[in-house]
C-alpha atoms as a printed R data frame, in Angstrom:
    type eleno elety resid chain resno       x       y       z
1   ATOM     1    CA   MET     A     1 149.833 153.338   0.671
2   ATOM     2    CA   LYS     A     2 147.167 154.325   3.226
3   ATOM     3    CA   LYS     A     3 149.795 156.323   5.109
4   ATOM     4    CA   ILE     A     4 151.272 157.957   2.001
5   ATOM     5    CA   ILE     A     5 148.085 159.652   0.751
6   ATOM     6    CA   PRO     A     6 147.175 161.379   4.039
7   ATOM     7    CA   PHE     A     7 150.753 162.564   4.417
8   ATOM     8    CA   PHE     A     8 150.664 164.364   1.077
9   ATOM     9    CA   ILE     A     9 147.236 165.795   1.899
10  ATOM    10    CA   PHE     A    10 148.857 167.284   4.995
11  ATOM    11    CA   ILE     A    11 151.681 168.769   2.910
12  ATOM    12    CA   SER     A    12 149.162 170.301   0.489
13  ATOM    13    CA   PHE     A    13 147.124 171.879   3.277
14  ATOM    14    CA   PHE     A    14 150.236 173.169   5.021
15  ATOM    15    CA   GLY     A    15 151.539 174.670   1.780
16  ATOM    16    CA   THR     A    16 148.237 176.491   1.232
17  ATOM    17    CA   LEU     A    17 148.346 177.819   4.779
18  ATOM    18    CA   ARG     A    18 151.889 179.100   4.364
19  ATOM    19    CA   ALA     A    19 150.876 180.886   1.137
20  ATOM    20    CA   GLN     A    20 148.083 182.649   2.982
21  ATOM    21    CA   GLU     A    21 150.506 183.751   5.681
22  ATOM    22    CA   THR     A    22 153.189 185.170   3.376
23  ATOM    23    CA   ASN     A    23 151.242 186.463   0.358
24  ATOM    24    CA   VAL     A    24 150.416 189.849   1.927
25  ATOM    25    CA   LEU     A    25 151.028 193.221   0.261
26  ATOM    26    CA   THR     A    26 151.855 196.375   2.213
27  ATOM    27    CA   PHE     A    27 151.642 199.970   1.008
28  ATOM    28    CA   ASN     A    28 155.065 201.437   0.191
29  ATOM    29    CA   HIS     A    29 154.779 204.791  -1.571
30  ATOM    30    CA   ILE     A    30 152.845 207.067  -3.884
31  ATOM    31    CA   ALA     A    31 154.596 209.051  -6.630
32  ATOM    32    CA   LEU     A    32 153.427 212.362  -8.090
33  ATOM    33    CA   SER     A    33 154.591 213.952 -11.307
34  ATOM    34    CA   VAL     A    34 155.322 217.657 -10.652
35  ATOM    35    CA   LYS     A    35 156.392 220.616 -12.759
36  ATOM    36    CA   ASP     A    36 158.392 222.618 -10.233
37  ATOM    37    CA   LEU     A    37 160.136 220.174  -7.906
38  ATOM    38    CA   ASP     A    38 161.328 222.744  -5.374
39  ATOM    39    CA   GLN     A    39 157.933 224.456  -5.150
40  ATOM    40    CA   SER     A    40 156.141 221.144  -4.621
41  ATOM    41    CA   ALA     A    41 158.705 219.978  -2.090
42  ATOM    42    CA   GLN     A    42 158.295 223.210  -0.127
43  ATOM    43    CA   PHE     A    43 154.519 222.777  -0.126
44  ATOM    44    CA   TYR     A    44 154.643 219.256   1.267
45  ATOM    45    CA   LYS     A    45 157.165 220.282   3.908
46  ATOM    46    CA   ASP     A    46 155.573 223.550   5.034
47  ATOM    47    CA   ILE     A    47 151.858 222.918   4.546
48  ATOM    48    CA   ILE     A    48 151.506 219.163   4.947
49  ATOM    49    CA   GLY     A    49 154.413 218.825   7.364
50  ATOM    50    CA   LEU     A    50 156.178 215.872   5.771
51  ATOM    51    CA   GLN     A    51 159.811 215.142   6.534
52  ATOM    52    CA   GLU     A    52 162.159 214.912   3.567
53  ATOM    53    CA   ILE     A    53 164.208 211.725   3.415
54  ATOM    54    CA   THR     A    54 167.050 210.470   1.241
55  ATOM    55    CA   ASN     A    55 166.229 209.925  -2.409
56  ATOM    56    CA   ARG     A    56 167.703 206.455  -2.726
57  ATOM    57    CA   THR     A    57 167.424 206.470  -6.528
58  ATOM    58    CA   GLU     A    58 170.172 209.142  -6.487
59  ATOM    59    CA   ARG     A    59 168.652 210.567  -9.674
60  ATOM    60    CA   GLU     A    60 168.161 214.258 -10.365
61  ATOM    61    CA   GLY     A    61 164.634 215.640 -10.390
62  ATOM    62    CA   ILE     A    62 163.330 213.356  -7.621
63  ATOM    63    CA   ARG     A    63 162.700 214.065  -3.941
64  ATOM    64    CA   TRP     A    64 161.342 211.709  -1.281
65  ATOM    65    CA   PHE     A    65 159.242 212.415   1.800
66  ATOM    66    CA   SER     A    66 158.100 210.200   4.640
67  ATOM    67    CA   PHE     A    67 154.479 209.651   5.616
68  ATOM    68    CA   GLY     A    68 155.740 207.696   8.624
69  ATOM    69    CA   GLY     A    69 155.544 203.996   9.273
70  ATOM    70    CA   GLY     A    70 157.796 203.180   6.315
71  ATOM    71    CA   THR     A    71 155.451 204.753   3.733
72  ATOM    72    CA   GLU     A    72 156.634 207.517   1.438
73  ATOM    73    CA   LEU     A    73 155.746 210.249  -1.041
74  ATOM    74    CA   HIS     A    74 157.960 210.561  -4.114
75  ATOM    75    CA   LEU     A    75 157.918 213.778  -6.144
76  ATOM    76    CA   LEU     A    76 159.210 213.461  -9.705
77  ATOM    77    CA   SER     A    77 159.841 216.264 -12.194
78  ATOM    78    CA   VAL     A    78 161.458 213.979 -14.762
79  ATOM    79    CA   VAL     A    79 158.276 213.231 -16.746
80  ATOM    80    CA   LYS     A    80 157.081 216.222 -18.764
81  ATOM    81    CA   GLU     A    81 153.647 214.999 -19.931
82  ATOM    82    CA   PRO     A    82 150.741 216.891 -18.313
83  ATOM    83    CA   VAL     A    83 148.631 215.118 -15.702
84  ATOM    84    CA   ASN     A    84 144.885 215.699 -15.482
85  ATOM    85    CA   THR     A    85 143.014 214.593 -12.394
86  ATOM    86    CA   ASN     A    86 139.861 215.361 -10.416
87  ATOM    87    CA   LYS     A    87 138.822 215.532  -6.778
88  ATOM    88    CA   ALA     A    88 137.898 211.851  -6.666
89  ATOM    89    CA   VAL     A    89 141.607 211.094  -7.084
90  ATOM    90    CA   HIS     A    90 143.169 212.415  -3.905
91  ATOM    91    CA   ILE     A    91 145.526 211.773  -1.012
92  ATOM    92    CA   ALA     A    92 143.925 211.841   2.447
93  ATOM    93    CA   PHE     A    93 145.624 212.708   5.732
94  ATOM    94    CA   SER     A    94 144.131 212.521   9.225
95  ATOM    95    CA   THR     A    95 144.938 214.935  12.041
96  ATOM    96    CA   SER     A    96 143.870 215.218  15.645
97  ATOM    97    CA   ASN     A    97 144.335 219.024  15.339
98  ATOM    98    CA   PHE     A    98 141.830 219.635  12.570
99  ATOM    99    CA   ASP     A    99 141.009 223.244  13.480
100 ATOM   100    CA   VAL     A   100 144.684 224.117  13.916
101 ATOM   101    CA   PHE     A   101 145.451 222.729  10.460
102 ATOM   102    CA   ILE     A   102 142.730 224.878   8.913
103 ATOM   103    CA   LYS     A   103 144.356 227.947  10.477
104 ATOM   104    CA   THR     A   104 147.668 226.827   8.898
105 ATOM   105    CA   LEU     A   105 146.008 226.774   5.486
106 ATOM   106    CA   GLU     A   106 144.422 230.172   6.017
107 ATOM   107    CA   ALA     A   107 147.739 231.681   7.138
108 ATOM   108    CA   ALA     A   108 149.353 230.376   3.942
109 ATOM   109    CA   ASN     A   109 146.442 231.599   1.785
110 ATOM   110    CA   VAL     A   110 145.622 228.076   0.669
111 ATOM   111    CA   ILE     A   111 141.978 227.861  -0.403
112 ATOM   112    CA   TYR     A   112 140.090 224.840   0.898
113 ATOM   113    CA   SER     A   113 136.545 223.643   0.312
114 ATOM   114    CA   ASP     A   114 134.037 220.954   1.129
115 ATOM   115    CA   TRP     A   115 133.383 218.018  -1.227
116 ATOM   116    CA   ASP     A   116 130.868 220.036  -3.266
117 ATOM   117    CA   GLY     A   117 133.348 222.881  -3.754
118 ATOM   118    CA   ALA     A   118 132.018 225.501  -1.360
119 ATOM   119    CA   LYS     A   119 135.030 227.596  -0.290
120 ATOM   120    CA   ASN     A   120 136.113 227.657   3.341
121 ATOM   121    CA   THR     A   121 133.460 225.071   4.163
122 ATOM   122    CA   ILE     A   122 133.807 221.719   5.939
123 ATOM   123    CA   THR     A   123 132.216 218.454   4.849
124 ATOM   124    CA   LYS     A   124 130.750 216.337   7.632
125 ATOM   125    CA   ARG     A   125 130.463 212.659   6.745
126 ATOM   126    CA   ALA     A   126 127.564 210.462   7.867
127 ATOM   127    CA   ASP     A   127 129.831 209.007  10.569
128 ATOM   128    CA   GLY     A   128 130.642 212.476  11.933
129 ATOM   129    CA   ILE     A   129 134.147 212.791  10.450
130 ATOM   130    CA   LYS     A   130 135.078 216.291   9.219
131 ATOM   131    CA   GLN     A   131 136.800 216.717   5.837
132 ATOM   132    CA   ILE     A   132 138.242 219.539   3.752
133 ATOM   133    CA   TYR     A   133 139.835 219.506   0.304
134 ATOM   134    CA   PHE     A   134 142.481 221.644  -1.389
135 ATOM   135    CA   GLN     A   135 145.055 221.369  -4.159
136 ATOM   136    CA   ASP     A   136 148.831 221.312  -4.222
137 ATOM   137    CA   PRO     A   137 150.856 223.462  -6.687
138 ATOM   138    CA   ASP     A   138 150.305 220.914  -9.477
139 ATOM   139    CA   GLY     A   139 146.572 220.581  -8.935
140 ATOM   140    CA   TYR     A   140 146.578 217.281  -7.071
141 ATOM   141    CA   TRP     A   141 143.722 217.092  -4.588
142 ATOM   142    CA   ILE     A   142 144.408 216.555  -0.899
143 ATOM   143    CA   GLU     A   143 141.906 215.690   1.802
144 ATOM   144    CA   ILE     A   144 142.407 216.477   5.466
145 ATOM   145    CA   ASN     A   145 140.097 214.830   7.986
146 ATOM   146    CA   ASN     A   146 139.882 214.350  11.727
147 ATOM   147    CA   ALA     A   147 139.465 210.578  11.605
148 ATOM   148    CA   ASP     A   148 141.407 208.723  14.285
149 ATOM   149    CA   ILE     A   149 142.537 205.100  14.029
150 ATOM   150    CA   SER     A   150 140.430 204.366  17.096
151 ATOM   151    CA   THR     A   151 137.383 205.294  14.998
152 ATOM   152    CA   TYR     A   152 137.980 202.204  12.929
153 ATOM   153    CA   LYS     A   153 138.722 199.762  15.707
154 ATOM   154    CA   ASN     A   154 136.237 196.979  16.148
155 ATOM   155    CA   LYS     A   155 134.415 196.235  19.373
156 ATOM   156    CA   ASN     A   156 137.395 194.229  20.633
157 ATOM   157    CA   GLY     A   157 139.735 197.171  20.109
158 ATOM   158    CA   ASP     A   158 141.605 195.452  17.292
159 ATOM   159    CA   ASN     A   159 142.932 197.076  14.165
160 ATOM   160    CA   PRO     A   160 140.574 195.920  11.361
161 ATOM   161    CA   THR     A   161 143.393 194.934   8.990
162 ATOM   162    CA   GLU     A   162 145.253 192.966  11.621
163 ATOM   163    CA   SER     A   163 141.973 191.487  12.830
164 ATOM   164    CA   ALA     A   164 141.071 190.331   9.324
165 ATOM   165    CA   GLN     A   165 144.467 188.692   8.855
166 ATOM   166    CA   SER     A   166 144.205 187.014  12.247
167 ATOM   167    CA   THR     A   167 140.697 185.815  11.395
168 ATOM   168    CA   ASP     A   168 141.878 184.346   8.079
169 ATOM   169    CA   TYR     A   169 144.746 182.587   9.807
170 ATOM   170    CA   ALA     A   170 142.510 181.245  12.573
171 ATOM   171    CA   THR     A   171 139.993 180.027  10.000
172 ATOM   172    CA   SER     A   172 142.744 178.203   8.095
173 ATOM   173    CA   ILE     A   173 143.895 176.499  11.280
174 ATOM   174    CA   LYS     A   174 140.353 175.356  12.063
175 ATOM   175    CA   GLU     A   175 139.865 174.034   8.530
176 ATOM   176    CA   LEU     A   176 143.166 172.206   8.697
177 ATOM   177    CA   ASP     A   177 142.305 170.715  12.090
178 ATOM   178    CA   ALA     A   178 138.965 169.547  10.698
179 ATOM   179    CA   ALA     A   179 140.747 167.880   7.769
180 ATOM   180    CA   PHE     A   180 143.063 166.047  10.146
181 ATOM   181    CA   LYS     A   181 140.147 164.857  12.252
182 ATOM   182    CA   ASN     A   182 138.470 163.412   9.176
183 ATOM   183    CA   LEU     A   183 141.606 161.416   8.433
184 ATOM   184    CA   TRP     A   184 142.778 160.612  11.938
185 ATOM   185    CA   PRO     A   185 140.495 160.968  14.973
186 ATOM   186    CA   ASN     A   186 141.841 163.129  17.802
187 ATOM   187    CA   VAL     A   187 144.676 164.542  15.678
188 ATOM   188    CA   THR     A   188 145.028 168.321  15.321
189 ATOM   189    CA   LEU     A   189 147.587 170.480  13.564
190 ATOM   190    CA   SER     A   190 149.503 171.063  16.787
191 ATOM   191    CA   LYS     A   191 149.883 167.290  17.248
192 ATOM   192    CA   ALA     A   192 150.495 166.508  13.587
193 ATOM   193    CA   ASP     A   193 154.277 166.391  13.686
194 ATOM   194    CA   GLU     A   194 154.304 164.014  16.630
195 ATOM   195    CA   PHE     A   195 151.614 161.885  14.981
196 ATOM   196    CA   PHE     A   196 153.455 161.533  11.673
197 ATOM   197    CA   LYS     A   197 156.727 160.639  13.343
198 ATOM   198    CA   SER     A   198 155.037 157.861  15.293
199 ATOM   199    CA   ASN     A   199 152.793 156.568  12.499
200 ATOM   200    CA   VAL     A   200 154.688 157.161   9.254
201 ATOM   201    CA   SER     A   201 157.833 155.361   8.208
202 ATOM   202    CA   ASP     A   202 161.116 157.227   8.607
203 ATOM   203    CA   ASP     A   203 161.557 156.818   4.858
204 ATOM   204    CA   PHE     A   204 159.113 159.674   4.315
205 ATOM   205    CA   TYR     A   205 161.362 162.061   6.269
206 ATOM   206    CA   THR     A   206 164.430 161.217   4.178
207 ATOM   207    CA   ILE     A   207 165.153 162.788   0.815
208 ATOM   208    CA   ASN     A   208 167.221 160.443  -1.348
C-alpha cells in the first residue's frame, strides 16, 4: 500500500503537467462583416498589402486573406445587419517602413489621424512607438505602428510568449521534482521511470 499511493500521486502530477503543456490556444483568424465584398477585398490587398488565399468554406460572399504565420482575415458580406464600432476596437499592424506606409495612404487619399483624431498627425506612445489610425471602407479602425518584435524581447532576447510558456513548464518540473523528493529522497522526474520500475511491482505496469 505504501508503494501504491505515491505511484498515483505521480500519475496525478504528471497528468496536470501534460494538461499545462497541451492546453494552449493560438490565434487563428479575425472575421469582419462588410457591405461591399469586392471593395473591401481591394482595400486590404492594395492598402494593407495582404495576400488573398483560398476561401476554404467554398461559400459565396466570403474572401480570405493571410496575415502570415498561419493567421488570417476573413471578409464576409453574408450578414446584412449593420455593425457599429469605435476606435478602441481596431486591428493593429506593425511595419518597419512606417514613413513609406504613410506615403501609400496619402497617395490613395486615405485620411489618417492620431489617437485623438487630429488629421495627418502621428501618435507617439510613452515607449516611443509611432501610431496612426484610419478606417477601412466599412468604418473598421486600423492602427499602423512601427513596433518591432525585438522591442518586446526580454533581456535574454526571448520572445515573451515563448518565455512565459517555458517558465511555466520549468516551474512545473521544479514543483514535480520537489514532490518526488518529499516522497523519495534523491528521486527527480528524470529518474522517476527508472525508480518506479525498480521499486514498484510489475503488476502496476499491467492493465488487466
